[in-house]
XYZ file of N, CA and C in Angstrom:
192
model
N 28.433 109.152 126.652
C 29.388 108.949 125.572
C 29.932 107.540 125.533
N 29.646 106.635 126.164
C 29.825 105.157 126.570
C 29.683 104.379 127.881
N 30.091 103.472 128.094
C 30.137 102.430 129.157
C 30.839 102.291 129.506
N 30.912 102.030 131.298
C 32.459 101.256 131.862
C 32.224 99.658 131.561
N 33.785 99.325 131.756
C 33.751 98.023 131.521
C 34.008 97.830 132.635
N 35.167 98.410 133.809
C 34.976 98.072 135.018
C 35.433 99.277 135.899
N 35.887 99.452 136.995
C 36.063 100.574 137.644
C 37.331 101.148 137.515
N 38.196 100.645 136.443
C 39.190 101.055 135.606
C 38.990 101.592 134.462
N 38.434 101.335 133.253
C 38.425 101.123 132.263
C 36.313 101.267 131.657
N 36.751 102.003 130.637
C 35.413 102.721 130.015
C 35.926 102.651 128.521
N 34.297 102.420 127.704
C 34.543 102.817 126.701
C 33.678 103.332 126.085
N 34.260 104.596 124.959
C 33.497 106.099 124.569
C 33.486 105.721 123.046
N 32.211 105.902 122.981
C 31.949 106.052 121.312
C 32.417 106.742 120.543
N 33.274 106.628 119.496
C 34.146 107.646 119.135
C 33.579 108.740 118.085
N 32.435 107.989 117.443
C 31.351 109.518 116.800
C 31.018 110.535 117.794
N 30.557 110.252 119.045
C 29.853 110.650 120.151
C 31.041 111.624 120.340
N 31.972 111.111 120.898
C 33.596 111.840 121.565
C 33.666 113.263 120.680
N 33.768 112.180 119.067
C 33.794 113.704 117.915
C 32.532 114.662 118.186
N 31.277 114.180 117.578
C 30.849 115.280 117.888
C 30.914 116.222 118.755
N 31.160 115.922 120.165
C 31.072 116.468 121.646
C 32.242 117.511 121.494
N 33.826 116.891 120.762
C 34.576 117.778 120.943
C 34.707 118.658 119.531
N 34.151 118.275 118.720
C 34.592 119.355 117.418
C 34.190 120.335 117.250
N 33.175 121.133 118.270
C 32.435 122.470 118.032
C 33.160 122.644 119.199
N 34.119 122.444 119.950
C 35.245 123.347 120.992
C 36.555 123.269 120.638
N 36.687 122.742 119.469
C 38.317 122.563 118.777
C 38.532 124.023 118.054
N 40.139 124.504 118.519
C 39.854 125.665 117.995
C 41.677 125.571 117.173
N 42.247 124.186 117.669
C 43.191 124.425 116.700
C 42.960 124.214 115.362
N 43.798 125.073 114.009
C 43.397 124.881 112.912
C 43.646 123.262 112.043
N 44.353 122.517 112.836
C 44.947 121.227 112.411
C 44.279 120.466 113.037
N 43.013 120.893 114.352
C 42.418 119.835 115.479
C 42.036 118.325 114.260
N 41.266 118.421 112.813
C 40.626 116.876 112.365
C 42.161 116.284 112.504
N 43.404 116.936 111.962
C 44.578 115.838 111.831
C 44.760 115.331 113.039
N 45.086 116.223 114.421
C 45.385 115.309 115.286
C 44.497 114.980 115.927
N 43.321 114.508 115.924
C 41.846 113.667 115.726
C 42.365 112.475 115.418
N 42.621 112.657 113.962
C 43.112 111.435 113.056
C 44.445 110.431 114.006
N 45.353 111.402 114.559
C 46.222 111.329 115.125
C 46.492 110.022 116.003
N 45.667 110.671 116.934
C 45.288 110.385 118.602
C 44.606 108.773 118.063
N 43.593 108.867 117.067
C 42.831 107.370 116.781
C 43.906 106.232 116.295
N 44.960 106.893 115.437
C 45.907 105.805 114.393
C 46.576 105.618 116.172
N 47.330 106.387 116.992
C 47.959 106.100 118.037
C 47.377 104.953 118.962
N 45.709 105.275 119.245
C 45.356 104.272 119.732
C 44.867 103.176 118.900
N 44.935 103.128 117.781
C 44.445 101.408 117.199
C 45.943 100.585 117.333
N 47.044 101.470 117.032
C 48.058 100.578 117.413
C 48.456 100.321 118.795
N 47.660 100.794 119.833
C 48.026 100.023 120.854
C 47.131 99.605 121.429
N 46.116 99.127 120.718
C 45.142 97.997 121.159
C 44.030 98.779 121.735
N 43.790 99.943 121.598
C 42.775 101.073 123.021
C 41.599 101.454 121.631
N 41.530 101.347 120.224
C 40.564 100.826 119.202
C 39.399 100.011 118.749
N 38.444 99.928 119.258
C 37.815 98.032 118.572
C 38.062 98.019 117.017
N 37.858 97.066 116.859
C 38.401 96.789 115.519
C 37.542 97.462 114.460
N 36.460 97.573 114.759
C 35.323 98.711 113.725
C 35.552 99.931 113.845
N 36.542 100.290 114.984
C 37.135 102.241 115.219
C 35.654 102.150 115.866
N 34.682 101.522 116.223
C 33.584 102.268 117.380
C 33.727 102.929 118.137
N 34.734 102.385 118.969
C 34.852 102.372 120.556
C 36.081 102.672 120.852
N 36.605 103.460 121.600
C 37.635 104.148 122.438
C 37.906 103.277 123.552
N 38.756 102.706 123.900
C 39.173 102.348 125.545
C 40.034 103.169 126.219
N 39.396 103.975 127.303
C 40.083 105.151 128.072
C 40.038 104.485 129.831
N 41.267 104.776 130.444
C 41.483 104.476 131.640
C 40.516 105.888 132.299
N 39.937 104.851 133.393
C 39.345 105.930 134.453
C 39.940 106.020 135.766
N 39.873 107.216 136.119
C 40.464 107.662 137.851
C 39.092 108.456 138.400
N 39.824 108.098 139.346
C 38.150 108.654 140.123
C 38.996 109.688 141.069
N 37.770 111.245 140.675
C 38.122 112.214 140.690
C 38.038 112.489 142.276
N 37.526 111.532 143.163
C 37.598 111.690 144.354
C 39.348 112.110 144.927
N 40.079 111.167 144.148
C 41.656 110.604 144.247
C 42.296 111.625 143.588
N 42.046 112.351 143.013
C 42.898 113.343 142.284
C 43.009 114.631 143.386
């Protein structure tokens, strides 16, 4: 669903993300807060500017 950029930080294709999660969305409002979650992250910079790409922090599940 994307690339790390470093052992922090990955980024997920956001068609990819949708498809993957919209056939397990079972709230009836899930496209709005879709829509939601994307307007939240373009304003804080976690967007590329084409809406491609997602920037999501990674933890490594060893640490959890």
């Amino acid at each position: 669903l994307g690339r790390f950029q470093d052992s922090d930080n990955a980024f997920l294709d956001v068609a990819a993300l949708h498809a993957a999660a919209e056939p397990r969305a079972t709230a009836p409002d899930w496209q709005r807060q879709w829509d939601h979650m994307l307007a939240k992250a373009r304003s804080s910079g976690w967007l590329s500017a084409d809406g491609a790409s997602l920037q999501v922090h990674v933890e490594s599940a060893a640490g959890a």
